[in-house]
Short mmCIF file of C-alpha atoms and ligand atoms in Angstrom, two decimals:
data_model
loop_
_atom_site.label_atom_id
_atom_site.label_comp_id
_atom_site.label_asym_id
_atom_site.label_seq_id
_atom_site.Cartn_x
_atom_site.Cartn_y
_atom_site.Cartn_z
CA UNK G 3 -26.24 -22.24 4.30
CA UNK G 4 -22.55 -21.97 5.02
CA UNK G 5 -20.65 -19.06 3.37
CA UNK G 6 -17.71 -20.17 1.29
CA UNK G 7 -14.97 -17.98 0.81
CA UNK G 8 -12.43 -18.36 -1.81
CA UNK G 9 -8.98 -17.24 -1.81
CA UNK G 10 -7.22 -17.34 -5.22
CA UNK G 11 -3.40 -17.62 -6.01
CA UNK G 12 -2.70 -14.16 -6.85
CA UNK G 13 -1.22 -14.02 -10.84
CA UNK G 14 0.24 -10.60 -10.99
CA UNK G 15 3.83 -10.25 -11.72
CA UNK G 16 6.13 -10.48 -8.80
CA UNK G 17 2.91 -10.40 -6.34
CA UNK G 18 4.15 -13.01 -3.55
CA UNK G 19 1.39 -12.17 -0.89
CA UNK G 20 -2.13 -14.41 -0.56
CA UNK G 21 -4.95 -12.55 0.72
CA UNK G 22 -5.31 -14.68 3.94
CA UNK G 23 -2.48 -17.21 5.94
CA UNK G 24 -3.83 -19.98 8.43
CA UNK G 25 -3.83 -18.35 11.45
CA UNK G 26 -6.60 -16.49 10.23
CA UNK G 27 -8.26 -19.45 8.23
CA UNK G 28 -8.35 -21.57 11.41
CA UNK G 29 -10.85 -17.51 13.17
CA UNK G 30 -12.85 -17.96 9.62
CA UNK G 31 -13.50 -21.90 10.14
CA UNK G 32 -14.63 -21.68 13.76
CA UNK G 33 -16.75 -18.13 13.22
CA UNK G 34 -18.81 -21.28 10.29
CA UNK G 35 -17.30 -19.93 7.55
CA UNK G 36 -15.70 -22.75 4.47
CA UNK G 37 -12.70 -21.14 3.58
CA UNK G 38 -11.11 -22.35 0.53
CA UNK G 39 -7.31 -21.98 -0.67
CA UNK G 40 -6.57 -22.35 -4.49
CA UNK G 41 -3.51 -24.77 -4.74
CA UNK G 42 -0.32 -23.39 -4.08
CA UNK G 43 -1.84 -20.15 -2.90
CA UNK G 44 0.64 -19.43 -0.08
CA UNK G 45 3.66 -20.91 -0.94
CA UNK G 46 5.50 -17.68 -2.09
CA UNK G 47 4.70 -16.15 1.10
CA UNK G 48 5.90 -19.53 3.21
CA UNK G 49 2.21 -20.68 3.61
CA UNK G 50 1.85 -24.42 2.17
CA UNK G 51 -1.23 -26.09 1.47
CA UNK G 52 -0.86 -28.29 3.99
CA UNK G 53 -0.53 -25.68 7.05
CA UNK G 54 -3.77 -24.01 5.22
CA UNK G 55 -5.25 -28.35 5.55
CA UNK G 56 -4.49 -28.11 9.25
CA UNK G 57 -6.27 -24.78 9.70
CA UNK G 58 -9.21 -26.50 8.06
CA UNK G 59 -9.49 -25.03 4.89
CA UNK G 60 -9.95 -26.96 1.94
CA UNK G 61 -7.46 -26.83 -1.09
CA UNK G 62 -9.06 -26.11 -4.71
CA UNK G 63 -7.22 -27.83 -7.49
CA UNK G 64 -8.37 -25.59 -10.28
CA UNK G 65 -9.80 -21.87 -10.24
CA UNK G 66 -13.40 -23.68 -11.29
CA UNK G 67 -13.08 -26.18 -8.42
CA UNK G 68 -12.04 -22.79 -6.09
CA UNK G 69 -15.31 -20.77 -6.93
CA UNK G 70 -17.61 -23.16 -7.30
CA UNK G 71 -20.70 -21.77 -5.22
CA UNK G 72 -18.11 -19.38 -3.48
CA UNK G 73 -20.27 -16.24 -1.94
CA UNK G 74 -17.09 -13.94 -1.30
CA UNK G 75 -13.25 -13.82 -2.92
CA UNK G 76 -10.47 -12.44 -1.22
CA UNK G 77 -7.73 -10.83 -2.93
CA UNK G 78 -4.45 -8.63 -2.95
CA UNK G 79 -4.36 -7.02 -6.21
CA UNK G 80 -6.95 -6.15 -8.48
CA UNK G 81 -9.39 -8.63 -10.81
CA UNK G 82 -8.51 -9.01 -14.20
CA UNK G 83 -11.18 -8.76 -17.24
CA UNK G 84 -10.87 -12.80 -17.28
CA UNK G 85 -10.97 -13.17 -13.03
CA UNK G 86 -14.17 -11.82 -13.40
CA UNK G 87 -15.37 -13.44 -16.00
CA UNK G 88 -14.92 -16.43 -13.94
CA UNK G 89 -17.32 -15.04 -10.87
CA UNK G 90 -21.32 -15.47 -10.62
CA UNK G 91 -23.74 -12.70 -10.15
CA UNK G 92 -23.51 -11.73 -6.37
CA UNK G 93 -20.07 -12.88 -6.01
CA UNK G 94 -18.63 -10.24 -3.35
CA UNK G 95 -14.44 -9.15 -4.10
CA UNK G 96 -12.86 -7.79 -1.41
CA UNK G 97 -9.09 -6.52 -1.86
CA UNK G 98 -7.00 -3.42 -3.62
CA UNK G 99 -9.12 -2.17 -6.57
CA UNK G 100 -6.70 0.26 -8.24
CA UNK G 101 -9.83 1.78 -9.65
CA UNK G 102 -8.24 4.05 -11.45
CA UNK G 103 -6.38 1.62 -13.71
CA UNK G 104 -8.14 -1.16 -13.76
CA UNK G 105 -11.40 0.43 -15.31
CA UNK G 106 -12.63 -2.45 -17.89
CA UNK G 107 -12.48 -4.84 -15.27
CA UNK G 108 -14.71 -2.73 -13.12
CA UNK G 109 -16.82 -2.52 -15.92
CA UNK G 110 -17.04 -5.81 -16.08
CA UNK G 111 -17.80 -6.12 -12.70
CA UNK G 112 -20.72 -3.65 -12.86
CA UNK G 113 -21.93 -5.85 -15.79
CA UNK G 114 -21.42 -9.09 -14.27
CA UNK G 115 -23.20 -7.69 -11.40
CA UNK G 116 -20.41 -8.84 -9.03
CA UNK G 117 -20.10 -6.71 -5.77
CA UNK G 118 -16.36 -5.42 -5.11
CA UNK G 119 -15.35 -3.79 -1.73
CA UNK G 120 -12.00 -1.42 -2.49
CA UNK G 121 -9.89 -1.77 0.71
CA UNK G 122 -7.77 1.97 -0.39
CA UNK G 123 -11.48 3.35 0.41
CA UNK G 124 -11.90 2.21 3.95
CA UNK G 125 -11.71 5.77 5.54
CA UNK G 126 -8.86 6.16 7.88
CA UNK G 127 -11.36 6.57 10.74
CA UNK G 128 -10.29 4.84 14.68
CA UNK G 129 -12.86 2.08 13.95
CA UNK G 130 -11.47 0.97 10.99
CA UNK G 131 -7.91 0.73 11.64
CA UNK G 132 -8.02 -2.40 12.01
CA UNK G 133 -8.90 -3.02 8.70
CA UNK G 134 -6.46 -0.32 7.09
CA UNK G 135 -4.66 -2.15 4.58
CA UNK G 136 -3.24 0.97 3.09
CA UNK G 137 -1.44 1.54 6.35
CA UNK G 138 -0.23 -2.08 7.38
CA UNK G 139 1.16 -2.26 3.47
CA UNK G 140 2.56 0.98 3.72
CA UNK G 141 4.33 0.27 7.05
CA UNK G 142 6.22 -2.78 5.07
CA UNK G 143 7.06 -0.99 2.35
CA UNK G 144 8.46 2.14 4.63
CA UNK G 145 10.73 -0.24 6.00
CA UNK G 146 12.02 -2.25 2.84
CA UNK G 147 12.87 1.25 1.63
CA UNK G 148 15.01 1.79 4.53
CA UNK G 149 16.61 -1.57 4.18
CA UNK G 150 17.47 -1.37 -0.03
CA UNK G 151 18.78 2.17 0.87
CA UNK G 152 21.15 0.69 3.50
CA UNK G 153 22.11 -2.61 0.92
CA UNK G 154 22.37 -0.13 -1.85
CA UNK G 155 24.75 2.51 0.01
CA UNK G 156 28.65 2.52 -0.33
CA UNK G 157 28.42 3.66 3.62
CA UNK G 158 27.89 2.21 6.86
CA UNK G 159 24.81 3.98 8.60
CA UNK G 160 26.20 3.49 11.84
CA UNK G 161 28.91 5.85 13.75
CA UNK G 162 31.91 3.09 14.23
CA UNK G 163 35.27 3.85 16.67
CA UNK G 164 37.09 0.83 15.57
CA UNK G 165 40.75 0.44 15.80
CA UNK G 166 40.95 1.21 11.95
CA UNK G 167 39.58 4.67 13.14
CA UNK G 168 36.18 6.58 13.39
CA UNK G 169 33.45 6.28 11.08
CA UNK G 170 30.39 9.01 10.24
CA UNK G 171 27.37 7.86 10.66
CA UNK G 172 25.22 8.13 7.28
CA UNK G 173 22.36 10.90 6.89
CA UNK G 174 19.15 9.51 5.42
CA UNK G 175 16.55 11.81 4.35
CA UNK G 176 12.83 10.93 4.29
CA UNK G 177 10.27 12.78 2.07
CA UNK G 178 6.99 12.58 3.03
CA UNK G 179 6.39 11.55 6.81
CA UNK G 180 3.02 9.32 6.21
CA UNK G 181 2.85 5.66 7.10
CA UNK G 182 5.74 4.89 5.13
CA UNK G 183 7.82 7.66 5.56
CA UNK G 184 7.17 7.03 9.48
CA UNK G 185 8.37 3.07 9.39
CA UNK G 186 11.51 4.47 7.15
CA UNK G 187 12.56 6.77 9.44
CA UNK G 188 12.22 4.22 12.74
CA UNK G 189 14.06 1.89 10.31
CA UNK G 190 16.65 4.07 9.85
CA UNK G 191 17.11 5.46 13.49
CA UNK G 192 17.20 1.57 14.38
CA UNK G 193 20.14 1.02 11.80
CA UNK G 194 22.25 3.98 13.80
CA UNK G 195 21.91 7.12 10.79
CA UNK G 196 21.51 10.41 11.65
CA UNK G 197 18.06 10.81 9.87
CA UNK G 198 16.19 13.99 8.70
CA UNK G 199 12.82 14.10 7.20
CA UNK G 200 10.17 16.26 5.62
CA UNK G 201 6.10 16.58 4.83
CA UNK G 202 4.30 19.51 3.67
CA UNK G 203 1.80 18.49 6.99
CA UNK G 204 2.89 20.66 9.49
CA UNK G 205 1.31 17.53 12.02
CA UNK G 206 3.92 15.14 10.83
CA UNK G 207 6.91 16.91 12.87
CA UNK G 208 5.88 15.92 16.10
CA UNK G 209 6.00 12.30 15.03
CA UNK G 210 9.20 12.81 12.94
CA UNK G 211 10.56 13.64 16.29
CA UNK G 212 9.28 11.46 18.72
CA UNK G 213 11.23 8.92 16.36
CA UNK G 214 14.18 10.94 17.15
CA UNK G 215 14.75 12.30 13.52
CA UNK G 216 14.94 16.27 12.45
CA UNK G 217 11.69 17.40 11.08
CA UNK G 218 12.88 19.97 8.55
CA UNK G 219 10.34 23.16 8.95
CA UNK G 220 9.09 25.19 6.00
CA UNK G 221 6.31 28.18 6.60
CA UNK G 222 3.93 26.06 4.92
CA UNK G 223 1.02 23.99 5.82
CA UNK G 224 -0.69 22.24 3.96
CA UNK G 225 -2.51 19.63 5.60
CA UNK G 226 -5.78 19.29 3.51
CA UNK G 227 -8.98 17.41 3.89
CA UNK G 228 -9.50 14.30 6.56
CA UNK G 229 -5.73 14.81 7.60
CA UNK G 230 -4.22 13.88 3.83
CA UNK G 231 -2.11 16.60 1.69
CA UNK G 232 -3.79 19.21 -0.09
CA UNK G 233 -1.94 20.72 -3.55
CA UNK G 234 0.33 23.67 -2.95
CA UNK G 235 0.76 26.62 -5.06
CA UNK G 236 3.33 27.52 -7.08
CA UNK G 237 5.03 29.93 -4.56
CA UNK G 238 4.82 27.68 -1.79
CA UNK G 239 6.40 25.15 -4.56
CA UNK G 240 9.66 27.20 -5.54
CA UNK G 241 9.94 27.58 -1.47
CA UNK G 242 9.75 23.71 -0.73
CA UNK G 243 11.99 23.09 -3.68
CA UNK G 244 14.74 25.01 -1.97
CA UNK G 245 14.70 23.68 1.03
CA UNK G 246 14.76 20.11 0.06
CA UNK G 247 17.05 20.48 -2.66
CA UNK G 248 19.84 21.95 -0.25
CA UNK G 249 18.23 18.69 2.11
CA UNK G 250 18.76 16.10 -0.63
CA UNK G 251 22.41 17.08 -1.90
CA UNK G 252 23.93 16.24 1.65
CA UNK G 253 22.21 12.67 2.28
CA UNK G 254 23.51 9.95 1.65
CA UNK G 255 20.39 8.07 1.68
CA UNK G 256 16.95 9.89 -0.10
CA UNK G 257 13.75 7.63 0.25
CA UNK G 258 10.73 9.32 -0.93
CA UNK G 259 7.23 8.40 -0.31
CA UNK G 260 5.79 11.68 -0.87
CA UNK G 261 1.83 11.05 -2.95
CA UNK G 262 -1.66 13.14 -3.06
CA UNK G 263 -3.92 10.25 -3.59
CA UNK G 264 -5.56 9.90 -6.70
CA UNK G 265 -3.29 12.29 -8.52
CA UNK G 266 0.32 11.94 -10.32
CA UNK G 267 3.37 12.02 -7.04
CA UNK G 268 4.64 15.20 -6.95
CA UNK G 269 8.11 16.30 -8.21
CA UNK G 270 10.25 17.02 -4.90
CA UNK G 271 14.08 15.94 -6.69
CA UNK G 272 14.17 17.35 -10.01
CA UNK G 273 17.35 16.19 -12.35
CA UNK G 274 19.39 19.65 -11.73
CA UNK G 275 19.00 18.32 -7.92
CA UNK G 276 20.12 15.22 -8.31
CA UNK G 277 23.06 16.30 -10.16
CA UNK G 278 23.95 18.40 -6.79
CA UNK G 279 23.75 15.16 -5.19
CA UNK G 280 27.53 12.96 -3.21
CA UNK G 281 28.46 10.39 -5.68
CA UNK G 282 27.35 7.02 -4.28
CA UNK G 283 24.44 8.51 -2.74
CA UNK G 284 20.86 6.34 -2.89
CA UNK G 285 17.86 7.46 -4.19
CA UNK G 286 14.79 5.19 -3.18
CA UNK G 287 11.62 6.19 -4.95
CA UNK G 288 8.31 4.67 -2.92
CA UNK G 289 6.29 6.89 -5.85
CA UNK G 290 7.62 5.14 -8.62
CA UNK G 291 4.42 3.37 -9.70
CA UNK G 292 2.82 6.77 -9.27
CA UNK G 293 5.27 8.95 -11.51
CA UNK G 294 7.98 9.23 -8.82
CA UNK G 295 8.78 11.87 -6.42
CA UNK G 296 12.08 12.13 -8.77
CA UNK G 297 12.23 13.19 -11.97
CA UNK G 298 14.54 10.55 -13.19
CA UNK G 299 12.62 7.40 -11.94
CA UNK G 300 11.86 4.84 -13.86
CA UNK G 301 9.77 2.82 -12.39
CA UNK G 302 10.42 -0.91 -12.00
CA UNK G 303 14.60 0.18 -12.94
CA UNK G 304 17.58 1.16 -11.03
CA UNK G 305 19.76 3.54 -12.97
CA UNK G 306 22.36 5.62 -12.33
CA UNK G 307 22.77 9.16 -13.21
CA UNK G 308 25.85 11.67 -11.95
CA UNK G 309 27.18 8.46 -10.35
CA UNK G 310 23.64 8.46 -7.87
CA UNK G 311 21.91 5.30 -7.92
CA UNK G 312 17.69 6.29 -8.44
CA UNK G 313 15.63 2.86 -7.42
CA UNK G 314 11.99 3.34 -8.56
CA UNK G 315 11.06 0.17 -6.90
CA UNK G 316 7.46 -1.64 -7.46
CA UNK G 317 5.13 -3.46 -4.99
CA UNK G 318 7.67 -3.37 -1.87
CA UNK G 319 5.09 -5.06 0.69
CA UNK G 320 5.98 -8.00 -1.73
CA UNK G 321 9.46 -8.19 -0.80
CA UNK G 322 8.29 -9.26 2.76
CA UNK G 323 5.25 -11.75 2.09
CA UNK G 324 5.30 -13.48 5.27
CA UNK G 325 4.22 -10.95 6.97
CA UNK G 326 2.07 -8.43 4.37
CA UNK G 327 0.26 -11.54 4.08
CA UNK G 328 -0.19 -12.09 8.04
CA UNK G 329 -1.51 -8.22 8.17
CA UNK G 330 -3.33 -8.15 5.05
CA UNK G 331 -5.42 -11.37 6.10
CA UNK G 332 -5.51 -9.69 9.32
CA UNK G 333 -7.44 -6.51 7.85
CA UNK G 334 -9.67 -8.32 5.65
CA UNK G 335 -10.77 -10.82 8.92
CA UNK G 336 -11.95 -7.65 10.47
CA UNK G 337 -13.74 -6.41 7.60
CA UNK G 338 -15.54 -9.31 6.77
CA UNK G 339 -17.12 -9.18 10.36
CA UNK G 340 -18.91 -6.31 8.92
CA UNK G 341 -20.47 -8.06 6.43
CA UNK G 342 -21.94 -10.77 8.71
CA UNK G 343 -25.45 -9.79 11.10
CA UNK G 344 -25.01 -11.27 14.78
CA UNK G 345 -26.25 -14.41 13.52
CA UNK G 346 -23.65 -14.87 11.12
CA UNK G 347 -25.88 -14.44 7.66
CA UNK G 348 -24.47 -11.96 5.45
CA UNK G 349 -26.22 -8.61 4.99
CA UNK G 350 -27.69 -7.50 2.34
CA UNK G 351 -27.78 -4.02 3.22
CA UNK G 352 -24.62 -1.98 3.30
CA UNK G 353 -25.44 0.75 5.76
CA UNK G 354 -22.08 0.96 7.76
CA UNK G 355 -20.15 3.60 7.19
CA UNK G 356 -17.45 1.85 6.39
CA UNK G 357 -18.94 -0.41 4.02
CA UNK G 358 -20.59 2.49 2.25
CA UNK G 359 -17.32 4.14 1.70
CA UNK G 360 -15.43 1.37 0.14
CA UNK G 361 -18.19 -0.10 -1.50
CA UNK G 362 -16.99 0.18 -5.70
CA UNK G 363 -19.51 -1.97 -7.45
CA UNK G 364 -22.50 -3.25 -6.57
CA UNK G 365 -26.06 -4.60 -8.47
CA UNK G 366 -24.74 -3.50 -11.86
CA UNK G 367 -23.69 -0.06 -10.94
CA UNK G 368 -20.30 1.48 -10.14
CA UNK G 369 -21.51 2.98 -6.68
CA UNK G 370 -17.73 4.93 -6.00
CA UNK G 371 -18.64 9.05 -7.58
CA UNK G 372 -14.96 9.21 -8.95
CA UNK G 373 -14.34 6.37 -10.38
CA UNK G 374 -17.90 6.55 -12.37
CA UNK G 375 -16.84 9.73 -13.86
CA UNK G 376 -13.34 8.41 -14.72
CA UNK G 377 -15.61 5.57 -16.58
CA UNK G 378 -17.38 8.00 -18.48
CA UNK G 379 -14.52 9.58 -19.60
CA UNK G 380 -14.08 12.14 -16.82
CA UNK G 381 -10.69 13.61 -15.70
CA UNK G 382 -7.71 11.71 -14.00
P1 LIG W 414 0.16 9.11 1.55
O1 LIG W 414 0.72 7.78 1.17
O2 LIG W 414 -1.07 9.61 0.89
O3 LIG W 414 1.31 10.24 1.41
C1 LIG W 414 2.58 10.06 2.05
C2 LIG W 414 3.01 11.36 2.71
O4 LIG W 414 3.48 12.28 1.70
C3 LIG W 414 1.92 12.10 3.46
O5 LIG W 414 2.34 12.25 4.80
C4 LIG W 414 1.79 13.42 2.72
O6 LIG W 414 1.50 14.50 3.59
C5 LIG W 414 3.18 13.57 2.14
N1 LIG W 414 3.30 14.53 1.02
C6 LIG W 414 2.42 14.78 0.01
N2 LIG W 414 2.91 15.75 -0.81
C7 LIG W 414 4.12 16.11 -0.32
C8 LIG W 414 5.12 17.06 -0.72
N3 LIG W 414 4.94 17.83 -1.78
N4 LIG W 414 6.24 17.14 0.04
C9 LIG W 414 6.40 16.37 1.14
N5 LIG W 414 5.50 15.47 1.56
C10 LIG W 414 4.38 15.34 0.85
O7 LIG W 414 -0.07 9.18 3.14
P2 LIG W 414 -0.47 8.06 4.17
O8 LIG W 414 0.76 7.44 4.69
O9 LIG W 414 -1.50 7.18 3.57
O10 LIG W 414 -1.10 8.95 5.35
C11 LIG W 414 -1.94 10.06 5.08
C12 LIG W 414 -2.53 10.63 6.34
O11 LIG W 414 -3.45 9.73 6.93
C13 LIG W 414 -1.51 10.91 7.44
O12 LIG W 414 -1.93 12.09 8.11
C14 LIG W 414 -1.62 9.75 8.36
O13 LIG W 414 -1.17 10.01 9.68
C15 LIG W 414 -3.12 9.55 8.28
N6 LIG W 414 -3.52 8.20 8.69
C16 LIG W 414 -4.51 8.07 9.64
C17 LIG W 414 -4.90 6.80 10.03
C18 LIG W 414 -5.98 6.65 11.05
O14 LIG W 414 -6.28 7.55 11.76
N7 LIG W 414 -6.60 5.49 11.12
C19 LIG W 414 -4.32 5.68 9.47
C20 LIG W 414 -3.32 5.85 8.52
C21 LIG W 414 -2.94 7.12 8.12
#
């Protein structure tokens, strides 16, 4: 029997991605999947029903229509409470679970006995990258960061010799040298600032540099398990503090993307720092939806404080849909192929690897250890 996958129009605020574009319909057809495209599914990302038609998907008028014997759904943000109240038993979800604030609708999932796949859990091994969503997300967002720095500063970030004399090129100073931090920096480089940046993982600063940026070097590493920050102490704290305060008051540019997953962002500008800060100088806050890497971000706002404009911006990969949407779809074509035996029938065993790690809900239990103990009321 043919597998029909669904795509939905995604209904969270602001969300202009759609969890697959018809490049990667047209793979999904020809591998004997039916791919279906709720109505309209694309068209904030520049993908219109009718280029989904020609990749031989069929368009679903209504959500009921859409999941009507449907075996898997493909998403970009989370189910709500009433999405899954609209899925049969066995229905498998793949996309960004949030798990940690989206609990009742995981509940609901485990109830429902729908099977969700969490694409933040696909570990960051080589045979997986491919399928990394948290990386091809994060590499948009590291570079809208650059670009609302540049639109949002008073500066050129280019070093001019016009007749109207010289100007300095602009300093831009990246926290946190991940993903992001990584496609910030190149951004930045490519826009012609001088560019310094900083991670507690002592790894990041050859990579800083091969970008041609200053890696600023503290006698601390703190590079913890499977190559992602660990906490530091309070010593090592004070110490980091310093150095990026003194860091942060001579940018002109600040983007942060500094996070420990599954915890609150860390506080790397406090409000005495920013006050140190030039007037006119840009704050960009990638941690703004988790608690910000500055203590005066609001997240979702731009305000302005000692005349320094703090943007605690939400869902950046948004702001370029086109192409989140090309990658995303691009990630979840390469997981589905683990789901599928070399005769194209789904498994019904989930013995790879990765499939085990991601794997959130499945046959009425909450299979991820963490989030289970969140459910029963466990610690944040
Ligand atoms: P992330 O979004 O979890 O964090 C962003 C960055 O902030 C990280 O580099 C982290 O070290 C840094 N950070 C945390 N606390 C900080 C502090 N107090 N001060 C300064 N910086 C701080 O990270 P990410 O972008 O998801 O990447 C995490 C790691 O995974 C990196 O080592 C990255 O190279 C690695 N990775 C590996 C693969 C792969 O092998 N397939 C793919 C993607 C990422």
């Amino acid at each position: 029997m043919t597998v029909v996958i669904a795509v939905p129009k995604e209904q969270a605020p602001g969300e202009q991605r759609v969890a697959s574009v018809p490049e990667i319909v047209q793979k999904m057809t020809k591998s004997g999947y039916e791919v279906r495209i709720e109505h309209d599914a694309g068209s904030s990302a520049y993908y219109s029903d009718d280029l989904f038609i020609a990749a031989g998907a069929k368009i679903a008028s209504s959500r009921t229509e859409l999941l009507d014997g449907a075996r898997i759904v493909l998403r970009v943000q989370p189910p709500t409470v009433a999405d899954v109240d609209q899925l049969s038993e066995g229905t498998i979800v793949i996309g960004f679970m949030n798990p940690a604030n989206n609990l009742e609708a995981i509940a609901r999932m485990r109830d429902r006995k729908v099977t969700a796949f969490a694409l933040e859990f696909v570990p960051r091994i080589t045979r997986a990258q491919s399928m990394d969503a948290l990386s091809s997300q994060a590499t948009a967002g590291g570079y809208v960061a650059a670009i609302l720095g540049a639109d949002n500063c008073p500066k050129f970030l280019p070093m001019l010799t016009t007749a109207a004399g010289t100007i300095r090129p602009a300093t831009v100073l990246i926290l946190g040298a991940g993903v992001a931090g990584l496609m910030a920096i190149a951004t930045a480089k490519r826009l012609g600032a001088i560019v310094e940046a900083y991670d507690v993982r002592r790894a990041a600063g050859e990579q800083v540099r091969s970008l041609g940026a200053k890696f600023l070097e503290l006698e601390i590493n703190a590079e913890g398990q499977g190559g992602y920050a660990r906490e530091l102490t309070p010593e090592e704290k004070a110490k980091e503090q310093q150095m990026v305060s003194a860091a942060v008051a001579r940018a002109d540019i600040v983007i942060t993307t500094a996070a420990i997953p599954g915890r609150k962002a860390p506080v790397l500008i406090t409000k005495e720092t920013v006050a140190t800060m030039r007037p006119g100088a840009v704050v960009i806050d990638m941690a703004a939806e988790s608690g910000g890497n500055c203590e005066l971000t609001q997240s979702g706002k731009t305000i302005r404080e000692h005349g320094v404009l703090i943007i605690g911006p939400q869902n950046l990969p948004a702001r370029v849909p086109f192409h989140t949407s090309q990658m995303y779809a691009k990630n979840l074509q390469s997981f589905l192929a683990l789901l599928v035996d070399k005769d194209g029938k789904l498994v019904t065993e989930f013995t790879d690897e990765i499939l085990v790690a991601s794997l959130l809900v499945h046959a009425g239990e909450v299979r991820h250890g963490p989030t289970r103990e969140l459910m029963s009321g466990g610690k944040r």
